[in-house]
Coordinates of C-alpha atoms in Angstrom, one line a residue:
X1 CA -24.6 92.2 -99.6
X2 CA -21.1 91.0 -99.7
X3 CA -20.1 87.5 -98.4
X4 CA -16.8 85.9 -97.7
X5 CA -16.0 82.5 -99.1
X6 CA -14.8 80.7 -96.0
X7 CA -12.7 77.7 -96.4
X8 CA -13.9 74.9 -93.9
X9 CA -11.6 72.5 -92.3
X10 CA -13.9 69.7 -93.5
X11 CA -17.2 69.1 -95.2
X12 CA -19.1 67.5 -92.2
X13 CA -18.1 69.8 -89.5
X14 CA -21.7 70.9 -88.4
X15 CA -23.7 68.0 -87.8
X16 CA -26.5 68.3 -85.4
X17 CA -28.4 65.2 -83.9
X18 CA -32.1 65.4 -83.0
X19 CA -31.4 65.8 -79.3
X20 CA -29.2 68.8 -80.0
X21 CA -31.7 70.3 -82.4
X22 CA -34.5 69.9 -79.9
X23 CA -32.5 71.5 -77.3
X24 CA -31.3 74.4 -79.3
X25 CA -34.2 74.9 -81.7
X26 CA -34.6 78.8 -82.0
X27 CA -38.0 80.4 -81.8
X28 CA -38.1 83.7 -84.0
X29 CA -38.5 87.1 -82.5
X30 CA -39.4 89.5 -85.3
X31 CA -37.5 92.8 -85.4
X32 CA -40.2 95.4 -85.6
X33 CA -38.1 98.7 -85.4
X34 CA -35.7 98.2 -88.3
X35 CA -35.5 101.5 -90.3
X36 CA -38.1 103.3 -88.3
X37 CA -37.6 106.9 -87.6
X38 CA -36.4 107.7 -84.0
X39 CA -38.1 110.8 -82.6
X40 CA -35.8 112.8 -80.4
X41 CA -38.0 115.8 -79.8
X42 CA -38.3 118.1 -82.6
X43 CA -36.2 116.1 -84.9
X44 CA -36.2 112.6 -86.1
X45 CA -33.2 110.1 -86.8
X46 CA -32.8 107.1 -88.9
X47 CA -29.3 105.9 -87.9
X48 CA -30.5 104.6 -84.4
X49 CA -32.5 101.9 -86.1
X50 CA -30.3 100.9 -89.1
X51 CA -28.8 97.8 -87.6
X52 CA -25.3 99.2 -88.0
X53 CA -23.1 100.8 -85.2
X54 CA -20.0 101.8 -87.2
X55 CA -21.5 104.8 -88.9
X56 CA -20.4 106.5 -85.5
X57 CA -23.6 108.5 -85.4
X58 CA -25.0 108.7 -82.0
X59 CA -27.7 110.3 -79.9
X60 CA -27.5 112.2 -76.5
X61 CA -31.3 113.0 -76.5
X62 CA -32.8 112.6 -73.2
X63 CA -36.0 111.3 -74.8
X64 CA -36.0 108.9 -77.8
X65 CA -39.5 107.5 -79.1
X66 CA -40.3 104.8 -81.8
X67 CA -43.7 104.0 -83.1
X68 CA -43.5 100.2 -83.9
X69 CA -47.3 99.9 -84.3
X70 CA -49.9 97.8 -82.4
X71 CA -49.7 94.0 -82.5
X72 CA -46.9 92.8 -80.2
X73 CA -48.0 91.7 -76.6
X74 CA -44.4 91.9 -75.3
X75 CA -41.3 93.6 -76.6
X76 CA -37.5 92.9 -76.1
X77 CA -35.9 96.4 -76.4
X78 CA -32.2 96.4 -76.8
X79 CA -29.8 99.3 -76.9
X80 CA -26.0 99.8 -77.7
X81 CA -24.0 102.6 -76.2
X82 CA -20.6 103.8 -77.5
X83 CA -17.9 104.5 -74.8
X84 CA -14.7 103.1 -76.1
X85 CA -16.6 100.1 -77.4
X86 CA -16.1 97.9 -74.4
X87 CA -19.1 96.4 -72.8
X88 CA -18.1 97.4 -69.2
X89 CA -15.4 100.0 -67.8
X90 CA -14.3 98.0 -64.7
X91 CA -14.5 94.5 -65.2
X92 CA -10.7 94.1 -65.9
X93 CA -7.5 95.5 -64.5
X94 CA -5.5 94.7 -67.5
X95 CA -6.3 98.2 -69.3
X96 CA -8.5 101.1 -68.6
X97 CA -11.9 101.6 -70.3
X98 CA -14.1 104.7 -70.4
X99 CA -17.6 105.7 -71.5
X100 CA -21.0 106.8 -70.1
X101 CA -23.6 104.0 -70.0
X102 CA -27.4 104.7 -70.3
X103 CA -27.8 104.1 -66.6
X104 CA -30.9 105.7 -65.0
X105 CA -34.0 106.0 -67.2
X106 CA -37.6 104.8 -67.7
X107 CA -39.0 103.1 -70.7
X108 CA -42.7 104.4 -71.3
X109 CA -45.5 103.3 -73.7
X110 CA -48.4 104.9 -75.2
X111 CA -51.5 103.8 -77.4
X112 CA -52.4 107.2 -78.6
X113 CA -49.3 109.3 -79.1
X114 CA -49.0 110.8 -82.6
X115 CA -45.5 112.0 -82.4
X116 CA -43.7 110.6 -79.4
X117 CA -44.4 113.5 -77.2
X118 CA -48.1 114.0 -77.0
X119 CA -50.6 111.5 -75.9
X120 CA -50.8 109.3 -72.6
X121 CA -47.7 107.4 -71.4
X122 CA -47.4 104.5 -68.9
X123 CA -44.2 103.5 -67.3
X124 CA -43.2 99.8 -68.6
X125 CA -39.8 99.5 -67.0
X126 CA -37.5 101.5 -64.9
X127 CA -33.7 100.9 -65.2
X128 CA -31.6 102.0 -62.3
X129 CA -27.6 102.2 -62.1
X130 CA -27.1 100.1 -65.3
X131 CA -23.3 99.9 -65.9
X132 CA -23.0 98.2 -69.3
X133 CA -23.0 99.6 -72.8
X134 CA -25.3 97.0 -74.3
X135 CA -28.4 95.5 -72.7
X136 CA -32.0 94.3 -73.4
X137 CA -35.1 94.6 -71.5
X138 CA -38.6 92.8 -72.1
X139 CA -41.6 95.0 -71.3
X140 CA -45.4 94.4 -71.7
X141 CA -46.8 96.0 -74.9
X142 CA -50.4 95.0 -75.4
X143 CA -52.5 97.5 -76.9
X144 CA -49.5 100.0 -77.2
X145 CA -47.9 101.4 -80.4
X146 CA -45.2 103.6 -79.0
X147 CA -42.2 103.1 -76.5
X148 CA -40.1 105.8 -75.5
X149 CA -36.7 106.1 -73.4
X150 CA -36.9 109.0 -71.0
X151 CA -33.9 110.0 -68.8
X152 CA -33.0 113.0 -66.6
X153 CA -29.4 112.4 -66.4
X154 CA -26.4 111.9 -68.9
X155 CA -27.3 109.2 -71.4
X156 CA -23.8 109.0 -73.0
X157 CA -23.7 108.3 -76.7
X158 CA -26.5 105.9 -77.9
X159 CA -25.7 104.2 -81.2
X160 CA -28.6 101.7 -81.8
X161 CA -31.9 101.0 -80.4
X162 CA -33.9 97.8 -81.6
X163 CA -37.3 96.2 -80.5
X164 CA -38.4 92.7 -81.0
X165 CA -41.7 91.0 -80.9
X166 CA -41.5 88.5 -78.1
X167 CA -45.2 87.5 -78.1
X168 CA -44.5 83.9 -79.1
X169 CA -41.6 83.5 -76.6
X170 CA -38.8 84.2 -78.9
X171 CA -35.5 82.7 -78.1
X172 CA -33.2 84.2 -81.0
X173 CA -31.5 86.3 -78.5
X174 CA -27.6 86.5 -78.3
X175 CA -25.0 88.0 -76.1
X176 CA -21.4 88.1 -77.7
X177 CA -19.0 87.7 -74.7
X178 CA -15.5 88.3 -75.6
X179 CA -12.0 90.0 -75.3
X180 CA -10.6 92.8 -77.2
X181 CA -10.8 90.6 -80.3
X182 CA -14.6 90.9 -80.0
X183 CA -14.6 94.5 -78.8
X184 CA -12.8 95.4 -82.1
X185 CA -14.1 92.9 -84.4
X186 CA -17.7 92.6 -83.5
X187 CA -18.5 96.1 -82.6
X188 CA -15.6 98.7 -83.5
X189 CA -14.7 97.7 -87.0
X190 CA -16.8 98.1 -90.1
X191 CA -18.5 95.3 -91.6
X192 CA -20.7 94.6 -94.8
X193 CA -23.2 92.7 -92.7
X194 CA -23.5 91.9 -88.9
X195 CA -23.8 88.4 -88.0
X196 CA -27.5 89.0 -87.3
X197 CA -28.0 90.5 -90.8
X198 CA -26.3 87.6 -92.5
X199 CA -28.4 85.0 -90.5
X200 CA -31.6 87.0 -91.6
X201 CA -30.4 87.0 -95.2
X202 CA -29.9 83.2 -95.2
X203 CA -33.1 82.4 -92.8
X204 CA -35.5 85.3 -93.5
X205 CA -37.7 84.3 -90.6
X206 CA -35.1 84.9 -88.2
X207 CA -33.9 88.3 -87.1
X208 CA -31.5 87.8 -84.3
X209 CA -31.3 90.0 -81.2
X210 CA -27.7 90.7 -80.8
X211 CA -25.8 92.4 -77.9
X212 CA -22.1 93.1 -78.2
X213 CA -20.0 92.2 -75.0
X214 CA -16.3 92.4 -75.8
X215 CA -14.0 93.9 -73.2
X216 CA -10.4 94.7 -74.0
X217 CA -7.7 92.8 -71.8
X218 CA -10.3 90.7 -70.0
X219 CA -9.5 87.0 -69.3
X220 CA -11.5 84.0 -68.1
X221 CA -10.6 84.6 -64.4
X222 CA -12.1 88.1 -64.6
X223 CA -15.1 86.8 -66.4
X224 CA -15.7 84.5 -63.5
X225 CA -15.1 87.2 -61.0
X226 CA -17.8 89.2 -62.7
X227 CA -20.2 86.3 -63.6
X228 CA -22.9 87.9 -61.3
X229 CA -22.8 91.1 -63.4
X230 CA -22.9 89.1 -66.7
X231 CA -25.9 87.2 -65.5
X232 CA -27.6 90.2 -64.1
X233 CA -27.2 92.4 -67.3
X234 CA -26.9 89.6 -70.0
X235 CA -28.6 86.6 -68.4
X236 CA -32.0 87.2 -70.3
X237 CA -30.7 86.0 -73.6
X238 CA -31.0 82.3 -74.8
X239 CA -27.3 82.1 -76.1
X240 CA -23.9 83.4 -75.0
X241 CA -21.6 83.5 -78.1
X242 CA -18.2 83.2 -76.4
X243 CA -14.8 84.3 -77.8
X244 CA -12.4 83.9 -74.8
X245 CA -8.8 82.8 -74.4
X246 CA -6.1 85.1 -76.1
X247 CA -5.4 86.8 -72.9
X248 CA -5.4 83.4 -70.9
X249 CA -3.0 82.0 -73.6
X250 CA -0.8 85.1 -74.1
X251 CA 2.7 84.5 -74.8
X252 CA 2.2 80.9 -76.2
X253 CA 2.8 79.0 -73.1
X254 CA 0.4 76.5 -71.2
X255 CA 1.1 77.7 -67.6
X256 CA -2.5 79.0 -67.3
X257 CA -4.2 76.0 -69.1
X258 CA -5.9 74.3 -66.0
X259 CA -7.1 77.7 -64.7
X260 CA -8.5 78.3 -68.1
X261 CA -10.3 75.1 -68.3
X262 CA -11.6 75.5 -64.8
X263 CA -12.9 78.9 -65.5
X264 CA -14.6 78.2 -68.9
X265 CA -16.4 75.1 -67.3
X266 CA -17.6 77.4 -64.5
X267 CA -18.8 79.9 -67.2
X268 CA -20.6 77.0 -69.0
X269 CA -22.1 75.6 -66.0
X270 CA -23.4 79.1 -64.8
X271 CA -24.9 79.9 -68.2
X272 CA -26.7 76.5 -68.4
X273 CA -27.9 76.9 -64.8
X274 CA -29.8 80.1 -66.1
X275 CA -31.1 78.6 -69.3
X276 CA -28.5 80.0 -71.4
X277 CA -26.6 77.9 -74.3
X278 CA -23.0 78.8 -74.5
X279 CA -21.4 78.6 -78.2
X280 CA -17.7 78.8 -77.8
X281 CA -15.3 79.9 -80.6
X282 CA -11.8 78.5 -81.1
X283 CA -9.2 81.0 -79.9
X284 CA -8.0 83.2 -82.7
X285 CA -4.6 82.6 -84.1
X286 CA -1.8 85.1 -84.0
X287 CA 0.4 86.2 -86.8
X288 CA 3.4 84.7 -85.0
X289 CA 5.9 86.8 -87.3
X290 CA 4.5 89.9 -85.9
X291 CA 3.3 88.8 -82.5
X292 CA 6.5 86.7 -81.6
X293 CA 4.2 83.8 -80.3
X294 CA 1.3 81.6 -81.3
X295 CA -1.5 80.1 -79.2
X296 CA -0.6 76.9 -77.6
X297 CA -2.3 74.0 -79.2
X298 CA -3.2 72.6 -75.6
X299 CA -5.7 75.6 -75.3
X300 CA -7.4 74.7 -78.7
X301 CA -7.7 71.1 -77.5
X302 CA -9.3 72.4 -74.4
X303 CA -11.9 74.5 -76.1
X304 CA -12.6 71.3 -78.3
X305 CA -13.1 69.1 -75.3
X306 CA -15.2 71.7 -73.5
X307 CA -17.7 71.8 -76.4
X308 CA -17.6 68.0 -76.6
X309 CA -18.0 67.2 -73.0
X310 CA -20.8 69.7 -72.4
X311 CA -22.6 68.7 -75.6
X312 CA -22.5 72.4 -77.0
X313 CA -23.0 73.6 -80.5
X314 CA -19.6 74.2 -82.1
X315 CA -18.5 77.9 -82.6
X316 CA -16.5 79.3 -85.3
X317 CA -12.8 78.2 -85.8
X318 CA -11.0 81.7 -85.4
X319 CA -7.7 79.9 -85.3
X320 CA -7.9 78.0 -88.5
X321 CA -9.3 81.1 -90.3
X322 CA -6.9 83.7 -89.2
X323 CA -3.9 81.2 -89.3
X324 CA -4.7 81.1 -92.9
X325 CA -5.5 84.8 -93.4
X326 CA -2.8 86.6 -91.3
X327 CA -3.3 89.7 -93.5
X328 CA -6.4 90.2 -91.8
X329 CA -4.7 90.7 -88.5
X330 CA -3.3 93.9 -87.2
X331 CA 0.3 95.1 -87.0
X332 CA 0.4 93.6 -83.4
X333 CA -0.3 90.2 -85.1
X334 CA -3.0 89.5 -82.6
X335 CA -6.2 91.7 -83.1
X336 CA -8.4 91.9 -86.3
X337 CA -7.5 94.5 -88.7
X338 CA -10.7 96.6 -89.8
X339 CA -8.7 98.0 -92.9
X340 CA -8.3 94.4 -94.2
X341 CA -11.8 93.3 -93.1
X342 CA -10.9 91.2 -90.1
X343 CA -13.8 92.3 -88.1
X344 CA -16.0 91.6 -91.0
X345 CA -14.7 88.1 -91.2
X346 CA -15.5 87.5 -87.7
X347 CA -19.1 88.4 -88.3
X348 CA -19.2 86.0 -91.2
X349 CA -17.6 83.2 -89.3
X350 CA -20.1 83.5 -86.5
X351 CA -22.9 83.3 -89.1
X352 CA -21.5 80.3 -90.7
X353 CA -21.0 78.5 -87.3
X354 CA -24.5 79.4 -86.2
X355 CA -26.2 78.6 -89.5
X356 CA -27.0 74.8 -88.6
X357 CA -29.1 76.0 -85.6
X358 CA -31.2 77.9 -87.8
X359 CA -31.4 75.2 -90.5
X360 CA -32.8 73.0 -87.9
X361 CA -35.7 75.2 -87.6
X362 CA -38.0 76.1 -84.7
X363 CA -38.3 72.8 -82.7
X364 CA -39.6 74.7 -79.6
X365 CA -43.0 73.0 -80.0
X366 CA -41.8 69.5 -80.8
X367 CA -39.2 68.8 -78.2
X368 CA -38.8 65.2 -77.4
X369 CA -38.0 64.2 -73.9
X370 CA -34.2 63.6 -73.2
X371 CA -34.6 59.8 -73.2
X372 CA -36.3 59.9 -76.6
X373 CA -33.8 62.3 -78.0
X374 CA -30.9 60.1 -77.0
X375 CA -32.6 57.0 -78.5
X376 CA -33.4 58.6 -81.9
X377 CA -29.9 60.2 -82.2
X378 CA -28.1 57.1 -81.5
X379 CA -30.0 55.4 -84.5
X380 CA -29.5 58.5 -86.9
X381 CA -26.0 57.6 -88.4
X382 CA -24.2 60.5 -90.0
X383 CA -24.0 59.9 -93.8
X384 CA -20.8 61.0 -95.8
X385 CA -21.4 64.5 -97.5
X386 CA -18.8 65.8 -99.7
X387 CA -18.0 67.8 -102.9
X388 CA -16.9 66.1 -105.9
X389 CA -15.9 68.6 -108.5
X390 CA -19.1 70.7 -109.2
X391 CA -21.3 68.1 -107.5
X392 CA -22.2 67.4 -103.9
X393 CA -22.5 63.8 -103.0
X394 CA -24.4 62.2 -100.2
X395 CA -23.7 58.7 -99.6
X396 CA -24.0 56.0 -96.9
X397 CA -26.9 54.2 -95.2
X398 CA -28.7 56.5 -92.8
X399 CA -31.5 54.8 -90.6
X400 CA -34.7 57.0 -90.6
X401 CA -33.5 59.6 -93.0
X402 CA -36.2 60.8 -95.5
X403 CA -34.9 63.6 -97.4
X404 CA -31.9 65.8 -98.1
X405 CA -32.2 69.6 -98.9
X406 CA -29.7 71.8 -100.5
X407 CA -29.6 75.4 -99.9
X408 CA -27.1 78.2 -100.8
X409 CA -25.2 80.2 -98.4
X410 CA -27.8 83.0 -98.7
X411 CA -30.6 80.6 -97.9
X412 CA -31.8 80.0 -101.6
X413 CA -33.3 76.5 -102.0
X414 CA -31.2 74.6 -104.7
X415 CA -32.9 71.2 -104.7
X416 CA -34.6 68.6 -102.3
X417 CA -34.3 64.9 -103.0
X418 CA -36.0 61.9 -101.3
X419 CA -34.1 59.2 -99.5
X420 CA -34.9 55.6 -99.1
X421 CA -33.8 53.5 -95.9
X422 CA -31.2 52.0 -97.9
X423 CA -30.1 54.4 -100.5
X424 CA -26.8 54.3 -101.9
X425 CA -25.8 57.9 -103.3
X426 CA -27.7 61.1 -103.9
X427 CA -26.0 63.8 -106.1
X428 CA -26.7 67.4 -106.7
X429 CA -25.0 68.3 -110.0
X430 CA -23.2 71.1 -111.8
X431 CA -23.4 73.5 -109.0
X432 CA -21.8 76.9 -109.2
X433 CA -18.7 77.6 -106.9
X434 CA -19.8 78.6 -103.4
X435 CA -20.9 77.5 -99.9
X436 CA -23.8 75.2 -99.6
X437 CA -25.6 73.7 -96.6
X438 CA -27.0 70.0 -96.8
X439 CA -29.8 69.5 -94.5
X440 CA -30.8 65.8 -94.0
X441 CA -34.1 65.2 -92.3
X442 CA -35.7 62.1 -90.7
X443 CA -38.2 61.3 -88.1
X444 CA -37.5 63.6 -85.2
X445 CA -34.0 64.1 -86.5
X446 CA -31.9 66.7 -88.4
X447 CA -28.3 66.8 -89.6
X448 CA -26.7 69.7 -91.2
X449 CA -23.2 70.0 -92.9
X450 CA -21.6 73.0 -94.7
X451 CA -20.0 72.1 -97.9
X452 CA -17.7 74.1 -100.4
X453 CA -17.7 73.6 -104.2
X454 CA -14.6 75.1 -105.6

């Protein structure tokens, strides 16, 4: 599995204090359908469950059945359809989109089928007039082993079906809201590994449920106009991974800045009101030599302030990365270039940005109340963590810190060292070139930092 080496703006960019870790701790929801045969009548396919969309193999079968086995009490079932890779066809007036969504169908379950056709089946869910190309539905599955999509109408082109065990109340569920940057980079273009696969490789207990929601030409005003639809069709996830602003900032001016800030705050407030945590990416840089313009710095400042003021986890810095790697942008200087792995870079950048949330672990069962969280956080001073040659150094007094763990970018444990209350310096020596995550743990507190050894 390939992996980009991503140059970080600094080595302490991803700190999470205990209050944030408690709020954003992720409970795993195991993928139970990966690689299973999908039964479509007389034939079976494996491309509907392989985790990739970009082989462009699709199914138009009116019945698709999977045997995930007994055990899960509840399942989250996600599906992705093709269309023109936009999540919705009518949310923006900026450009036209087309495609047939999987609109009207039933999800059936069975405990005694042997081939996806025979046996006794019960209706677990009925989906009516669904307009979007990617969505997830949770169903009861106690005592069952099979589920099946059954439709009488046009199903369009189905690219992927995934089922996750939600019996333990999993919260590893993501909707990637975005513009054409995400439509192309996260869904349309080839990648060695998706964000979900990269997270799983680093943190094997996690298998993120990932829905792709990019729409070409959409801006923040149109998102706000359609917030009810976003919440109806993607409001049952825990996280919204948001890439938004290119169309708001188009041309390089700041004339739309106040509208953008107001819209983004509305999106954040609406998400939080529905129990969703937004994670916002910094707006992608252009290749100004080709595009003829660059993102106005005021928009980047606005994103940073929105994240800080709303106490959100930091998203990926698409601006810094693509400013340094313009060769991964297309000939228009704006969109990621699939031929030079621009979309692949986006998957990796999202995985790097989200890794601290997973490094903190599942804190769902140990959440302190907000008052406790604030008190502990204020006492857990951030130590200095940096690379010095082939060594990684942790130094500075950190109250209540008890240990520091170093893991590789793929999740391999490198070393763990104990800390005293008044430690001076801890070093991890003679490390190979690459990305590392330093995890500092204390009583009810976790801090993480990504460090690059060159």
